[in-house]
């Protein structure tokens, strides 16, 4: 049975899927018996791809795993490879690099989506949660034509005129800074301050259209 429009909107705003410069060489790192990740990034200018092992069944990766597209119906979860890394109830996917120190910058093309979240989350964040709803994830989101910052299920409006085609994300692990960047100026639009205590990954939630990531970039001048 199709869900009423209001119910669909509430599901999306909650984050639930409508459907029931030097990069260190890579090596496998197992944090627990059940969880294995790609290499940890300890320098700057992290370069990552999206990790299919974490992607919810409503999300498809494309362009050599740098882009993600949302499918409303998605795949039957039983047809997706069983993996403890995969998000089960939420349309979320992680980047395949863990970050434990350094200052990093990447950009995301958002012009083909009207509902998404961009940020970081602890690599061992529960796959039963959605990014932004707990104290181990920090994101900037866009929904109903409005920007917001979100962590631990608390939403703070972000003043931003219109919606750019592409935005930047600035992360400084030691300084505890996560910034949403207007790449045209450039300038930091909004900052989330947090004391990171564990390795984190780039994190993305998507409930409409598609996103394309651009990593391994130099930080624009003027953001210091």
mmCIF file of C-alpha atoms in Angstrom:
data_model
loop_
_atom_site.group_PDB
_atom_site.id
_atom_site.type_symbol
_atom_site.label_atom_id
_atom_site.label_comp_id
_atom_site.label_asym_id
_atom_site.label_seq_id
_atom_site.Cartn_x
_atom_site.Cartn_y
_atom_site.Cartn_z
ATOM 1 C CA UNK A 1 0.000 0.000 0.000
ATOM 2 C CA UNK A 2 1.337 3.456 -0.861
ATOM 3 C CA UNK A 3 2.113 5.702 2.075
ATOM 4 C CA UNK A 4 0.177 9.010 2.426
ATOM 5 C CA UNK A 5 2.133 12.064 1.316
ATOM 6 C CA UNK A 6 2.473 13.376 4.872
ATOM 7 C CA UNK A 7 3.762 10.039 6.104
ATOM 8 C CA UNK A 8 6.371 9.939 3.362
ATOM 9 C CA UNK A 9 7.486 13.461 4.242
ATOM 10 C CA UNK A 10 7.812 12.587 7.936
ATOM 11 C CA UNK A 11 9.838 9.488 7.128
ATOM 12 C CA UNK A 12 12.227 11.472 4.973
ATOM 13 C CA UNK A 13 12.680 14.264 7.523
ATOM 14 C CA UNK A 14 13.362 11.653 10.183
ATOM 15 C CA UNK A 15 15.969 10.127 7.883
ATOM 16 C CA UNK A 16 14.275 6.767 7.505
ATOM 17 C CA UNK A 17 14.170 5.186 4.091
ATOM 18 C CA UNK A 18 10.604 5.043 2.783
ATOM 19 C CA UNK A 19 11.178 1.445 1.818
ATOM 20 C CA UNK A 20 10.727 -1.447 4.660
ATOM 21 C CA UNK A 21 47.646 15.931 -0.647
ATOM 22 C CA UNK A 22 49.422 12.781 0.410
ATOM 23 C CA UNK A 23 47.388 9.802 0.944
ATOM 24 C CA UNK A 24 48.760 6.930 2.961
ATOM 25 C CA UNK A 25 48.912 3.573 1.183
ATOM 26 C CA UNK A 26 45.837 1.474 1.813
ATOM 27 C CA UNK A 27 45.828 -1.636 3.903
ATOM 28 C CA UNK A 28 43.096 -3.590 5.594
ATOM 29 C CA UNK A 29 42.432 -2.687 9.201
ATOM 30 C CA UNK A 30 40.075 -4.800 11.322
ATOM 31 C CA UNK A 31 38.725 -2.958 14.347
ATOM 32 C CA UNK A 32 36.658 -5.861 15.610
ATOM 33 C CA UNK A 33 35.936 -9.385 14.537
ATOM 34 C CA UNK A 34 32.881 -8.137 12.664
ATOM 35 C CA UNK A 35 34.062 -4.806 11.322
ATOM 36 C CA UNK A 36 36.821 -4.244 8.766
ATOM 37 C CA UNK A 37 37.647 -0.878 7.220
ATOM 38 C CA UNK A 38 39.978 0.537 4.613
ATOM 39 C CA UNK A 39 43.103 2.399 5.749
ATOM 40 C CA UNK A 40 43.132 5.189 8.302
ATOM 41 C CA UNK A 41 43.958 8.658 7.026
ATOM 42 C CA UNK A 42 46.339 10.562 9.279
ATOM 43 C CA UNK A 43 47.543 13.296 6.895
ATOM 44 C CA UNK A 44 45.640 15.966 4.996
ATOM 45 C CA UNK A 45 43.548 16.039 1.821
ATOM 46 C CA UNK A 46 41.844 12.717 2.389
ATOM 47 C CA UNK A 47 40.770 10.903 -0.780
ATOM 48 C CA UNK A 48 37.894 8.493 -0.462
ATOM 49 C CA UNK A 49 35.249 6.577 -2.337
ATOM 50 C CA UNK A 50 31.858 5.522 -1.058
ATOM 51 C CA UNK A 51 31.826 2.165 0.671
ATOM 52 C CA UNK A 52 29.222 -0.138 -0.882
ATOM 53 C CA UNK A 53 29.403 -2.392 2.160
ATOM 54 C CA UNK A 54 27.740 0.339 4.217
ATOM 55 C CA UNK A 55 25.124 1.480 1.678
ATOM 56 C CA UNK A 56 21.451 0.981 2.473
ATOM 57 C CA UNK A 57 19.570 -1.145 -0.056
ATOM 58 C CA UNK A 58 17.795 1.965 -1.454
ATOM 59 C CA UNK A 59 21.130 3.502 -2.504
ATOM 60 C CA UNK A 60 23.086 2.724 -5.698
ATOM 61 C CA UNK A 61 26.699 3.804 -6.218
ATOM 62 C CA UNK A 62 27.982 5.064 -9.581
ATOM 63 C CA UNK A 63 30.918 6.839 -11.221
ATOM 64 C CA UNK A 64 33.501 4.482 -9.692
ATOM 65 C CA UNK A 65 31.840 4.717 -6.285
ATOM 66 C CA UNK A 66 32.126 8.501 -5.969
ATOM 67 C CA UNK A 67 28.408 9.121 -6.508
ATOM 68 C CA UNK A 68 25.224 7.810 -4.933
ATOM 69 C CA UNK A 69 21.645 7.774 -6.208
ATOM 70 C CA UNK A 70 18.454 7.181 -4.242
ATOM 71 C CA UNK A 71 15.903 4.649 -5.466
ATOM 72 C CA UNK A 72 12.549 5.008 -3.726
ATOM 73 C CA UNK A 73 11.749 1.329 -4.036
ATOM 74 C CA UNK A 74 15.336 0.165 -3.874
ATOM 75 C CA UNK A 75 16.342 -3.443 -3.577
ATOM 76 C CA UNK A 76 14.724 -6.057 -1.434
ATOM 77 C CA UNK A 77 17.082 -6.164 1.591
ATOM 78 C CA UNK A 78 17.177 -9.945 1.236
ATOM 79 C CA UNK A 79 18.783 -9.485 -2.204
ATOM 80 C CA UNK A 80 21.632 -7.377 -0.808
ATOM 81 C CA UNK A 81 24.754 -9.085 0.495
ATOM 82 C CA UNK A 82 24.442 -9.511 4.229
ATOM 83 C CA UNK A 83 27.074 -7.325 5.872
ATOM 84 C CA UNK A 84 27.235 -5.986 9.447
ATOM 85 C CA UNK A 85 28.531 -2.683 8.008
ATOM 86 C CA UNK A 86 25.352 -2.016 6.038
ATOM 87 C CA UNK A 87 22.719 0.451 7.211
ATOM 88 C CA UNK A 88 19.515 -1.480 7.615
ATOM 89 C CA UNK A 89 16.756 1.110 8.139
ATOM 90 C CA UNK A 90 18.246 4.378 6.957
ATOM 91 C CA UNK A 91 19.341 5.622 3.515
ATOM 92 C CA UNK A 92 22.952 6.230 4.592
ATOM 93 C CA UNK A 93 26.385 5.419 3.137
ATOM 94 C CA UNK A 94 29.890 6.054 4.532
ATOM 95 C CA UNK A 95 33.141 6.957 2.796
ATOM 96 C CA UNK A 96 35.767 4.200 2.787
ATOM 97 C CA UNK A 97 38.443 6.129 4.727
ATOM 98 C CA UNK A 98 38.701 6.498 8.490
ATOM 99 C CA UNK A 99 40.103 9.830 9.687
ATOM 100 C CA UNK A 100 41.958 10.000 12.996
ATOM 101 C CA UNK A 101 43.799 13.305 12.652
ATOM 102 C CA UNK A 102 44.580 16.166 10.268
ATOM 103 C CA UNK A 103 42.705 18.841 8.366
ATOM 104 C CA UNK A 104 40.723 17.708 5.330
ATOM 105 C CA UNK A 105 38.495 19.201 2.667
ATOM 106 C CA UNK A 106 36.110 17.705 0.139
ATOM 107 C CA UNK A 107 33.176 18.871 -1.948
ATOM 108 C CA UNK A 108 29.805 17.428 -2.873
ATOM 109 C CA UNK A 109 27.660 18.198 -5.911
ATOM 110 C CA UNK A 110 24.121 18.477 -4.561
ATOM 111 C CA UNK A 111 22.224 20.064 -7.460
ATOM 112 C CA UNK A 112 20.256 16.882 -8.227
ATOM 113 C CA UNK A 113 18.888 16.357 -4.738
ATOM 114 C CA UNK A 114 16.405 18.157 -2.521
ATOM 115 C CA UNK A 115 16.789 16.000 0.623
ATOM 116 C CA UNK A 116 20.196 14.978 1.953
ATOM 117 C CA UNK A 117 22.706 15.092 4.816
ATOM 118 C CA UNK A 118 26.492 15.587 4.547
ATOM 119 C CA UNK A 119 29.086 15.312 7.279
ATOM 120 C CA UNK A 120 31.031 12.796 9.333
ATOM 121 C CA UNK A 121 30.301 9.980 11.728
ATOM 122 C CA UNK A 122 32.286 7.669 13.969
ATOM 123 C CA UNK A 123 33.348 4.605 12.012
ATOM 124 C CA UNK A 124 31.726 2.336 14.602
ATOM 125 C CA UNK A 125 28.443 4.222 14.712
ATOM 126 C CA UNK A 126 25.444 1.955 15.065
ATOM 127 C CA UNK A 127 23.973 0.871 11.727
ATOM 128 C CA UNK A 128 20.538 1.039 13.319
ATOM 129 C CA UNK A 129 20.775 4.853 13.652
ATOM 130 C CA UNK A 130 20.662 7.636 11.081
ATOM 131 C CA UNK A 131 23.399 10.257 10.705
ATOM 132 C CA UNK A 132 22.492 13.313 12.760
ATOM 133 C CA UNK A 133 20.291 11.476 15.239
ATOM 134 C CA UNK A 134 22.965 10.455 17.762
ATOM 135 C CA UNK A 135 26.073 11.804 19.513
ATOM 136 C CA UNK A 136 28.465 9.987 17.155
ATOM 137 C CA UNK A 137 27.517 11.794 13.922
ATOM 138 C CA UNK A 138 27.602 15.436 12.817
ATOM 139 C CA UNK A 139 25.946 16.593 9.605
ATOM 140 C CA UNK A 140 24.631 19.473 7.534
ATOM 141 C CA UNK A 141 21.311 18.783 5.894
ATOM 142 C CA UNK A 142 18.903 20.166 3.358
ATOM 143 C CA UNK A 143 15.149 19.518 3.327
ATOM 144 C CA UNK A 144 12.038 21.519 2.474
ATOM 145 C CA UNK A 145 14.291 24.133 0.853
ATOM 146 C CA UNK A 146 16.080 24.865 4.126
ATOM 147 C CA UNK A 147 19.594 24.131 5.431
ATOM 148 C CA UNK A 148 20.297 22.929 8.965
ATOM 149 C CA UNK A 149 23.053 21.506 11.162
ATOM 150 C CA UNK A 150 22.230 18.367 13.114
ATOM 151 C CA UNK A 151 23.699 16.132 15.798
ATOM 152 C CA UNK A 152 22.165 14.077 18.583
ATOM 153 C CA UNK A 153 18.783 14.717 16.948
ATOM 154 C CA UNK A 154 19.073 18.473 17.586
ATOM 155 C CA UNK A 155 18.485 20.699 14.558
ATOM 156 C CA UNK A 156 20.000 24.193 14.194
ATOM 157 C CA UNK A 157 18.860 26.304 11.203
ATOM 158 C CA UNK A 158 21.653 27.402 8.843
ATOM 159 C CA UNK A 159 21.185 30.711 7.061
ATOM 160 C CA UNK A 160 22.024 30.195 3.422
ATOM 161 C CA UNK A 161 20.409 32.025 0.529
ATOM 162 C CA UNK A 162 19.249 29.569 -2.095
ATOM 163 C CA UNK A 163 20.823 26.240 -2.863
ATOM 164 C CA UNK A 164 24.219 26.053 -4.593
ATOM 165 C CA UNK A 165 25.003 23.267 -7.032
ATOM 166 C CA UNK A 166 28.048 22.258 -5.012
ATOM 167 C CA UNK A 167 29.208 22.774 -1.420
ATOM 168 C CA UNK A 168 32.399 22.082 0.522
ATOM 169 C CA UNK A 169 33.022 20.258 3.786
ATOM 170 C CA UNK A 170 36.003 21.292 5.943
ATOM 171 C CA UNK A 171 37.134 19.007 8.749
ATOM 172 C CA UNK A 172 39.843 19.709 11.320
ATOM 173 C CA UNK A 173 40.062 16.696 13.621
ATOM 174 C CA UNK A 174 42.336 18.176 16.308
ATOM 175 C CA UNK A 175 40.486 21.505 16.391
ATOM 176 C CA UNK A 176 37.123 19.782 16.542
ATOM 177 C CA UNK A 177 35.755 21.696 13.580
ATOM 178 C CA UNK A 178 33.314 20.673 10.880
ATOM 179 C CA UNK A 179 32.404 23.451 8.466
ATOM 180 C CA UNK A 180 29.942 23.871 5.610
ATOM 181 C CA UNK A 181 31.702 25.870 2.882
ATOM 182 C CA UNK A 182 30.369 28.214 0.214
ATOM 183 C CA UNK A 183 32.864 27.351 -2.521
ATOM 184 C CA UNK A 184 32.111 30.474 -4.596
ATOM 185 C CA UNK A 185 33.386 33.000 -1.994
ATOM 186 C CA UNK A 186 34.940 30.888 -0.475
ATOM 187 C CA UNK A 187 33.767 31.111 3.134
ATOM 188 C CA UNK A 188 32.561 28.938 5.948
ATOM 189 C CA UNK A 189 28.809 29.262 6.210
ATOM 190 C CA UNK A 190 28.311 27.367 9.435
ATOM 191 C CA UNK A 191 30.526 25.499 11.897
ATOM 192 C CA UNK A 192 29.830 22.559 14.162
ATOM 193 C CA UNK A 193 32.208 22.291 17.119
ATOM 194 C CA UNK A 194 32.870 18.879 18.607
ATOM 195 C CA UNK A 195 35.613 16.992 20.452
ATOM 196 C CA UNK A 196 36.272 13.959 18.286
ATOM 197 C CA UNK A 197 37.230 10.923 20.336
ATOM 198 C CA UNK A 198 37.321 8.128 17.756
ATOM 199 C CA UNK A 199 38.112 7.581 14.069
ATOM 200 C CA UNK A 200 35.461 9.101 11.804
ATOM 201 C CA UNK A 201 34.318 8.638 8.218
ATOM 202 C CA UNK A 202 32.701 10.935 5.658
ATOM 203 C CA UNK A 203 28.972 10.239 5.918
ATOM 204 C CA UNK A 204 26.009 10.828 3.628
ATOM 205 C CA UNK A 205 22.250 10.455 3.885
ATOM 206 C CA UNK A 206 20.075 10.713 0.769
ATOM 207 C CA UNK A 207 16.294 10.598 0.245
ATOM 208 C CA UNK A 208 15.953 12.159 -3.188
ATOM 209 C CA UNK A 209 17.998 12.349 -6.411
ATOM 210 C CA UNK A 210 21.756 11.938 -6.297
ATOM 211 C CA UNK A 211 25.011 13.224 -4.801
ATOM 212 C CA UNK A 212 28.524 13.242 -6.281
ATOM 213 C CA UNK A 213 31.611 13.465 -4.063
ATOM 214 C CA UNK A 214 34.942 15.155 -4.926
ATOM 215 C CA UNK A 215 37.778 14.297 -2.523
ATOM 216 C CA UNK A 216 41.565 14.670 -2.401
ATOM 217 C CA UNK A 217 41.139 18.429 -2.884
ATOM 218 C CA UNK A 218 43.295 21.287 -1.657
ATOM 219 C CA UNK A 219 41.585 23.487 0.906
ATOM 220 C CA UNK A 220 40.570 26.862 -0.616
ATOM 221 C CA UNK A 221 42.568 29.847 0.584
ATOM 222 C CA UNK A 222 40.903 32.054 3.155
ATOM 223 C CA UNK A 223 39.258 29.379 5.295
ATOM 224 C CA UNK A 224 41.913 29.352 8.018
#
